[in-house]
mmCIF file of C-alpha atoms and ligand atoms in Angstrom:
data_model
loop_
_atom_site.group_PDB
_atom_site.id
_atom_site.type_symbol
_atom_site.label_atom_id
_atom_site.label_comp_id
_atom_site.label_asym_id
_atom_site.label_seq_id
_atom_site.Cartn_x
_atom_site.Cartn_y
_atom_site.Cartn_z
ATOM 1 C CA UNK Y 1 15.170 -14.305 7.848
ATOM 2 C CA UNK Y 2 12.026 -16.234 7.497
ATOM 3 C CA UNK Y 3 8.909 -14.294 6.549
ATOM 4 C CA UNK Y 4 5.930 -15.386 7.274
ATOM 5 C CA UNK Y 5 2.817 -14.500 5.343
ATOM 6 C CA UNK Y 6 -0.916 -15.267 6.490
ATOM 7 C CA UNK Y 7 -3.697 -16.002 3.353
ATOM 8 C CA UNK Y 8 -7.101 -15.265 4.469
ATOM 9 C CA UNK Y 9 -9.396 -17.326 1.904
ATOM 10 C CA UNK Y 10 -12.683 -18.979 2.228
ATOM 11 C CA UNK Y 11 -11.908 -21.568 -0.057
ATOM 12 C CA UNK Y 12 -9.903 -23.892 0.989
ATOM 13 C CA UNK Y 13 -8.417 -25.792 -2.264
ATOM 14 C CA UNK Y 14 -7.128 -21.764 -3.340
ATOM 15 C CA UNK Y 15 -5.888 -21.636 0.295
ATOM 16 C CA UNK Y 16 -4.335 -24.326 0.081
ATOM 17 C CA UNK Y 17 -2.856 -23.599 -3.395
ATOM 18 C CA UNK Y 18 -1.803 -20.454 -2.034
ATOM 19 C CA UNK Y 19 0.189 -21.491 0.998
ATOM 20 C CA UNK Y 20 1.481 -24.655 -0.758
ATOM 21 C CA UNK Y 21 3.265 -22.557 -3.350
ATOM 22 C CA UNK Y 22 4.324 -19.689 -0.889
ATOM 23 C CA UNK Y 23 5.601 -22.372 1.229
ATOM 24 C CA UNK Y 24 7.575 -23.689 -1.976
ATOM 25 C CA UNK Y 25 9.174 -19.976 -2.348
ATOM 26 C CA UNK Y 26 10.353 -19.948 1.298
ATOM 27 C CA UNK Y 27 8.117 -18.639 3.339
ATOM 28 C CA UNK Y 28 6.324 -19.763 6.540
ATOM 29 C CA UNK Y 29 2.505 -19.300 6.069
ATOM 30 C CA UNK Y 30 -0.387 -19.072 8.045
ATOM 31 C CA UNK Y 31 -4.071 -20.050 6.863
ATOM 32 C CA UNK Y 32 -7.450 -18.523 7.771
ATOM 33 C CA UNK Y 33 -10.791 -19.529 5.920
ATOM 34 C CA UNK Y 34 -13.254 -16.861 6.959
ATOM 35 C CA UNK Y 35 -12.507 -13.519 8.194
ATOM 36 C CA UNK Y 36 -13.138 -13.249 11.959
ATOM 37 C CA UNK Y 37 -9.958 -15.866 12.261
ATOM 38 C CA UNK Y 38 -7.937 -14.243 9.443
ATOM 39 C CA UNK Y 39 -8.210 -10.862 11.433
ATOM 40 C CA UNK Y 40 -7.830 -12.431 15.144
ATOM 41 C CA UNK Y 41 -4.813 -14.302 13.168
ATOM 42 C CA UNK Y 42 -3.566 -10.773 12.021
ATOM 43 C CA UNK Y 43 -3.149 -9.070 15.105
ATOM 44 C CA UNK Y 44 -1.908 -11.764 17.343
ATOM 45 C CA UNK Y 45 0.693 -14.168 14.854
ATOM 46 C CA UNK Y 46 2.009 -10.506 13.125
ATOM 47 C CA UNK Y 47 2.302 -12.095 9.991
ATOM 48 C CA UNK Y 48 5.280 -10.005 7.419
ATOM 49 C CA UNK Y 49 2.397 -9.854 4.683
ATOM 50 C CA UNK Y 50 -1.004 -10.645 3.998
ATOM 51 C CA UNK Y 51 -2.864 -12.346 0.952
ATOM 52 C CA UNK Y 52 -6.671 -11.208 1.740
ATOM 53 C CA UNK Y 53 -9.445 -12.205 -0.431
ATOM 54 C CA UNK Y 54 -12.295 -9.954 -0.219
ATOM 55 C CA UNK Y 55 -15.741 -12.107 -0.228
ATOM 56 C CA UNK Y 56 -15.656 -13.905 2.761
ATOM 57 C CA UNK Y 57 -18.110 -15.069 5.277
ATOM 58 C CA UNK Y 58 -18.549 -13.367 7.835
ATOM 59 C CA UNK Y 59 -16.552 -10.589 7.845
ATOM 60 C CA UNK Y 60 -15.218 -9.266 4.689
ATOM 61 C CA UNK Y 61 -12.098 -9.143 3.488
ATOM 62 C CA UNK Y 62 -12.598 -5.034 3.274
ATOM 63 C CA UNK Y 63 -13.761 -5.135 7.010
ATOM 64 C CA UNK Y 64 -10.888 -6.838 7.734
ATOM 65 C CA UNK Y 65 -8.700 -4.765 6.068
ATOM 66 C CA UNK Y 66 -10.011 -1.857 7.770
ATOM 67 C CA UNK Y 67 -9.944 -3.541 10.868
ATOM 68 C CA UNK Y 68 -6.093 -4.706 10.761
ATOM 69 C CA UNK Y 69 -5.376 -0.841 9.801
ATOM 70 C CA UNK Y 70 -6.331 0.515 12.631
ATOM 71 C CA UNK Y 71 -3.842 -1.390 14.493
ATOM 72 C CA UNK Y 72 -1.020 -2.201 11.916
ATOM 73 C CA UNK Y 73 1.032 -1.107 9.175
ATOM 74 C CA UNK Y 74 1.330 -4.806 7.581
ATOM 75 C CA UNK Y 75 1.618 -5.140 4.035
ATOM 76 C CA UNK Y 76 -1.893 -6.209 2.819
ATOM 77 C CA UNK Y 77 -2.611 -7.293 -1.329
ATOM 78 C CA UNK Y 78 -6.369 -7.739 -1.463
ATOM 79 C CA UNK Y 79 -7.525 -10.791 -3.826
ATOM 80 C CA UNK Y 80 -10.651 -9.691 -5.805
ATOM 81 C CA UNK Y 81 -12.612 -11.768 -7.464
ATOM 82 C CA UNK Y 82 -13.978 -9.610 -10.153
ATOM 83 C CA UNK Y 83 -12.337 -6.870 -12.834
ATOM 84 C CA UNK Y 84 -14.359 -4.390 -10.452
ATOM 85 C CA UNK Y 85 -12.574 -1.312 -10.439
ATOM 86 C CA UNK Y 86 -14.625 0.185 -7.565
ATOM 87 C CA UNK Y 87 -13.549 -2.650 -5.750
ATOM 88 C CA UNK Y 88 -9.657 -2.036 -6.697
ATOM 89 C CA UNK Y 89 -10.394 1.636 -5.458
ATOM 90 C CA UNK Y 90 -11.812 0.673 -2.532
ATOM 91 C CA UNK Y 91 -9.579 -1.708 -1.297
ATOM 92 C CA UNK Y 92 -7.146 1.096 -1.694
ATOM 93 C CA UNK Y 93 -8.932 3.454 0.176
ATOM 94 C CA UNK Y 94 -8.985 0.946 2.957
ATOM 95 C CA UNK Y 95 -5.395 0.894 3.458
ATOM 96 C CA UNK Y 96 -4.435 -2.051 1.621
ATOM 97 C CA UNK Y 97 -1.195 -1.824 -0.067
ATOM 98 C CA UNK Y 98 -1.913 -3.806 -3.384
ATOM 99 C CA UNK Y 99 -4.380 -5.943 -5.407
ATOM 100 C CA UNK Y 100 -4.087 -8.658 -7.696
ATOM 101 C CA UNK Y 101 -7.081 -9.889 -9.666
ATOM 102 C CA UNK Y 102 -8.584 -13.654 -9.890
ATOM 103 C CA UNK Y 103 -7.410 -15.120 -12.064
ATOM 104 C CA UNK Y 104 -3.741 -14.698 -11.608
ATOM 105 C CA UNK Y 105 -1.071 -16.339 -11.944
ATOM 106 C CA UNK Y 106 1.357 -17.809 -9.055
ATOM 107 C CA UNK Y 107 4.325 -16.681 -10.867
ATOM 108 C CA UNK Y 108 2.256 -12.855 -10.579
ATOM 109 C CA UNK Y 109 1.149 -13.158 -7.081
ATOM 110 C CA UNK Y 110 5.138 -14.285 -6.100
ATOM 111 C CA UNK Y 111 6.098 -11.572 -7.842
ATOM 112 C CA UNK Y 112 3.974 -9.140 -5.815
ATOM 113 C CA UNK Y 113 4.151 -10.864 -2.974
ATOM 114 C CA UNK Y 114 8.556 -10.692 -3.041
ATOM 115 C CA UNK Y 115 7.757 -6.564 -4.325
ATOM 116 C CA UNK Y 116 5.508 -5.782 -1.153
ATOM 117 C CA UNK Y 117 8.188 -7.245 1.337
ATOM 118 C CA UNK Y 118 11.394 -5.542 -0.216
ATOM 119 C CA UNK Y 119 9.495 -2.405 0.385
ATOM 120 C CA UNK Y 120 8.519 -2.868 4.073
ATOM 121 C CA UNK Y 121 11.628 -4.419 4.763
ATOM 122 C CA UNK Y 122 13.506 -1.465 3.997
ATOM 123 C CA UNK Y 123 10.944 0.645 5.566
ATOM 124 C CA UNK Y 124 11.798 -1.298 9.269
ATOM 125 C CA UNK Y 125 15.685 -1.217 8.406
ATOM 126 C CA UNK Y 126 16.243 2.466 8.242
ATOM 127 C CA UNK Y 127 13.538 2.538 11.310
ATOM 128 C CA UNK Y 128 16.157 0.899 13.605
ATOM 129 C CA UNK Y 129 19.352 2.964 12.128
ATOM 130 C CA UNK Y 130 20.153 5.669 14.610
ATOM 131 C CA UNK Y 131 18.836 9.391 13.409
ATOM 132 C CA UNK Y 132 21.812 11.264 13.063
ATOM 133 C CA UNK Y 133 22.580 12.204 9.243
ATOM 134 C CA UNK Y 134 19.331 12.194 7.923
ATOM 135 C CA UNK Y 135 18.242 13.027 4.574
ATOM 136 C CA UNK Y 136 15.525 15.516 4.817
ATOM 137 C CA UNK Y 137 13.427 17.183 2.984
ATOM 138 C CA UNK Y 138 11.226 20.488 4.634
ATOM 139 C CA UNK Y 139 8.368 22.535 3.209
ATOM 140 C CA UNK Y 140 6.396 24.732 5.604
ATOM 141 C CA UNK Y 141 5.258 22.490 8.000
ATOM 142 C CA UNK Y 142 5.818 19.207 6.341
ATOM 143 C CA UNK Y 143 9.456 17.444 7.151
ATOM 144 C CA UNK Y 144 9.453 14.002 5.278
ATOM 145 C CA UNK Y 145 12.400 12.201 6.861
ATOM 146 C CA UNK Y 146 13.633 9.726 3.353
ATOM 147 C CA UNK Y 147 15.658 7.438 5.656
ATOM 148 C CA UNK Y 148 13.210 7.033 8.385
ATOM 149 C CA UNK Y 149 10.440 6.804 5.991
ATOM 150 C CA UNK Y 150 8.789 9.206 8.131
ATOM 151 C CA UNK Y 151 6.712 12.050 7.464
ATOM 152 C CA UNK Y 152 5.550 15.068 10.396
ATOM 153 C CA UNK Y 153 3.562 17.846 10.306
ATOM 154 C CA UNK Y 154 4.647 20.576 12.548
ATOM 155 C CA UNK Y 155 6.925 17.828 14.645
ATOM 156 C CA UNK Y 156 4.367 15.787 14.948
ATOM 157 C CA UNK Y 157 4.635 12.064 13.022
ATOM 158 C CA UNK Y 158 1.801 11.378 10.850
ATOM 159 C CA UNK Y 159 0.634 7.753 10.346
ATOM 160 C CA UNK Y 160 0.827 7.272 6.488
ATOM 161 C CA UNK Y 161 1.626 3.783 4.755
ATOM 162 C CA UNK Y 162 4.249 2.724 2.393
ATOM 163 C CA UNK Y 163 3.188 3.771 -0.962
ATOM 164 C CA UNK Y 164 1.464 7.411 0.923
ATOM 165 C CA UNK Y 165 5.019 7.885 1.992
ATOM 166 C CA UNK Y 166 6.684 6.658 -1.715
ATOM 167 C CA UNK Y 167 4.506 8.895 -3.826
ATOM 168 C CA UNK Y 168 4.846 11.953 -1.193
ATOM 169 C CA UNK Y 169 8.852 11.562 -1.410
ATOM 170 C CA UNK Y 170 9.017 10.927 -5.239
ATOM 171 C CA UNK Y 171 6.813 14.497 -5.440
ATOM 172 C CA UNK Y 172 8.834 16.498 -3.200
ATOM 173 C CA UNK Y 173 12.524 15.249 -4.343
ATOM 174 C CA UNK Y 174 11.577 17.317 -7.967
ATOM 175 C CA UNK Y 175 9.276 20.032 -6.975
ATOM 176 C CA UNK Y 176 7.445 22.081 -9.360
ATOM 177 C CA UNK Y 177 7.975 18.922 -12.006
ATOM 178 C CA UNK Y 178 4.498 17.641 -13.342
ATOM 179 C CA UNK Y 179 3.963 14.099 -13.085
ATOM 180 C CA UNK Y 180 1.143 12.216 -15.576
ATOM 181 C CA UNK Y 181 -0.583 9.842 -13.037
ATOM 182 C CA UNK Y 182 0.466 7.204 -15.896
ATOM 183 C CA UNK Y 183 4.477 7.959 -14.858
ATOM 184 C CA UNK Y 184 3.706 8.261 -11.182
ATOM 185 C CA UNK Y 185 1.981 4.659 -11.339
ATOM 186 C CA UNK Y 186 5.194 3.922 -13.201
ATOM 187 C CA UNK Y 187 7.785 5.369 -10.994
ATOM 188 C CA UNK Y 188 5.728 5.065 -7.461
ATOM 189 C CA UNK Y 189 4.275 1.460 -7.986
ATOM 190 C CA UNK Y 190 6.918 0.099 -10.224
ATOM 191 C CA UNK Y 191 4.916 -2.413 -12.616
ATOM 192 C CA UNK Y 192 2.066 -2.286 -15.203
ATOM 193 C CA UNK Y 193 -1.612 -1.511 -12.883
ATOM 194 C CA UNK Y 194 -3.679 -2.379 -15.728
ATOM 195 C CA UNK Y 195 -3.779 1.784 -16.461
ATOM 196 C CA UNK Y 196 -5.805 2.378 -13.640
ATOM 197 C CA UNK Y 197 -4.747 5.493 -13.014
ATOM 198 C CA UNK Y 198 -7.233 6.078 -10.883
ATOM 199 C CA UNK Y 199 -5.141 4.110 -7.559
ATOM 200 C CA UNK Y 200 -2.979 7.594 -8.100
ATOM 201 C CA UNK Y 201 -6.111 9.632 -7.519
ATOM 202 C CA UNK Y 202 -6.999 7.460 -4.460
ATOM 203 C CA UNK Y 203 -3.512 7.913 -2.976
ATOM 204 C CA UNK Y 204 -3.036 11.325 -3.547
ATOM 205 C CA UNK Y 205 -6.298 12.182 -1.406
ATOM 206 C CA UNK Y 206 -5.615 9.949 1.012
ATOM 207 C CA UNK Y 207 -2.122 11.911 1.721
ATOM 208 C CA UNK Y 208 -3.703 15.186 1.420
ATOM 209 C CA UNK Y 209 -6.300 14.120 4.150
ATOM 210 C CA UNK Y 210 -3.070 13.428 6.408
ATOM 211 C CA UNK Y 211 -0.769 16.486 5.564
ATOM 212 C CA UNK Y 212 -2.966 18.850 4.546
ATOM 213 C CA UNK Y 213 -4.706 21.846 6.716
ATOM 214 C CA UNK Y 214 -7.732 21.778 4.116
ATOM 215 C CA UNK Y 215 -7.790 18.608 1.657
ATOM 216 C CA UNK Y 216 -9.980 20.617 -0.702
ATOM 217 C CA UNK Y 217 -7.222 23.337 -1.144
ATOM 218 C CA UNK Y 218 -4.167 21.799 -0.952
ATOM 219 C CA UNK Y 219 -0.914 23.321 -0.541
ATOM 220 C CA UNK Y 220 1.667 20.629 -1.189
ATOM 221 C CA UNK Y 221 0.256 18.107 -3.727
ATOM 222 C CA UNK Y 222 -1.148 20.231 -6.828
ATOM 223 C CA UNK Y 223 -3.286 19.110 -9.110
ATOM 224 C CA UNK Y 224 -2.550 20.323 -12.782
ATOM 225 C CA UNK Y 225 -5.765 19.578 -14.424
ATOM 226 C CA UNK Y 226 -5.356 17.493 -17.467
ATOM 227 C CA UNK Y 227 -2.058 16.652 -16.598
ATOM 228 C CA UNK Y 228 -1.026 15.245 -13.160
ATOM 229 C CA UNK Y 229 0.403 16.405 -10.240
ATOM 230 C CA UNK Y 230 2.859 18.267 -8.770
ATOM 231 C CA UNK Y 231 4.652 18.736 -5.467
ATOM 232 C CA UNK Y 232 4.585 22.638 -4.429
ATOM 233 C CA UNK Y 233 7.837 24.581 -3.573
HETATM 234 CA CA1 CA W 301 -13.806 -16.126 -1.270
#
């Protein structure tokens, strides 16, 4: 199946690196050079992925990213242009899915590019399999549903993203086991993230805002200070 990713960059000889080379790798692409089009091209073309730079004129590449949240689940890798890491935790916090600093490579941004659609693609495959023989897992209120890649809190479905729902399952499958936010980077994310360990941190508030009665006391995702976290039995 042909996936088809949209690059949202201001400047058009990287834009046109960028879809020249995707193109190369087999994919159809989609160009926007500020980010009022990149977000109208977001929500109507429903693009499998999207490369979004963050300065742009206009609106901003986080504004868009907030903006194409609200309405869609879409794999998003932000572009930043400087070793910021408040900008990498940011982005995060937005909703986007990944990051992958300037300068990188096109070899790297493939690479990320190929890792972000595997794991939406099987996301929307077990989404269309019928729900009978489910693997389950349920703690007080929480059900996380590992083949529908769903998670609901007291039957109802909670809207979490990819790598919320990834780091929630890897947690619960061994609870009580105390992760280092070095291994869950390793085991969650799957490649080097420049030790930032801090895009755990990030994550793991952002899930306790969603399944969490009070965020500042959890119950499910414990923090062992000076050491990681752990998934409550
Ligand atoms: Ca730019």
């Amino acid at each position: 199946m042909e996936r088809t990713i949209l690059v949202i960059e201001d400047e058009q000889n990287i834009n046109d690196i960028l879809t020249f080379s995707l193109g190369k790798e087999g994919y159809k692409t989609l160009s926007a050079l500020d980010g009022v089009k990149g977000l109208e091209m977001a929500l109507t073309e429903h693009p499998d992925l999207i490369l979004l730079d963050v300065m742009l004129p206009g609106l901003d590449g986080w504004e868009v990213c907030k903006k194409v949240r609200e309405q869609s689940q879409v794999p998003i890798i932000m572009l930043t242009a400087r070793e910021d890491e408040v900008d990498k935790v940011l982005g995060l916090e937005l909703g986007a899915d990944d990051y992958i600093t300037k300068p990188y490579s096109m070899r790297e941004l493939a690479a990320r590019v190929k890792a972000n659609l595997r794991r939406s693609t099987a996301a929307a495959a077990v989404q269309d399999t019928p729900s009978d023989n489910q693997d389950t897992i349920v703690s007080g209120d929480l059900t996380i549903n590992i083949d529908r890649y769903e998670v609901s809190k007291n039957g109802t479905v909670i809207d979490i993203t990819l790598r919320e729902f990834e780091l929630l399952r890897f947690l619960a499958q061994q609870p009580g086991k105390i992760f280092s936010r070095e291994k869950l980077l390793e085991n969650v994310w799957g490649y080097e993230y420049y030790g930032d360990v801090r895009t755990v941190d990030v994550t793991v508030r952002r899930l306790r805002e969603k399944i969490e009665d009070d965020p500042s006391m959890p119950k499910y995702i414990i923090t062992k200070r000076g050491v990681g976290y752990y998934f409550n039995k």
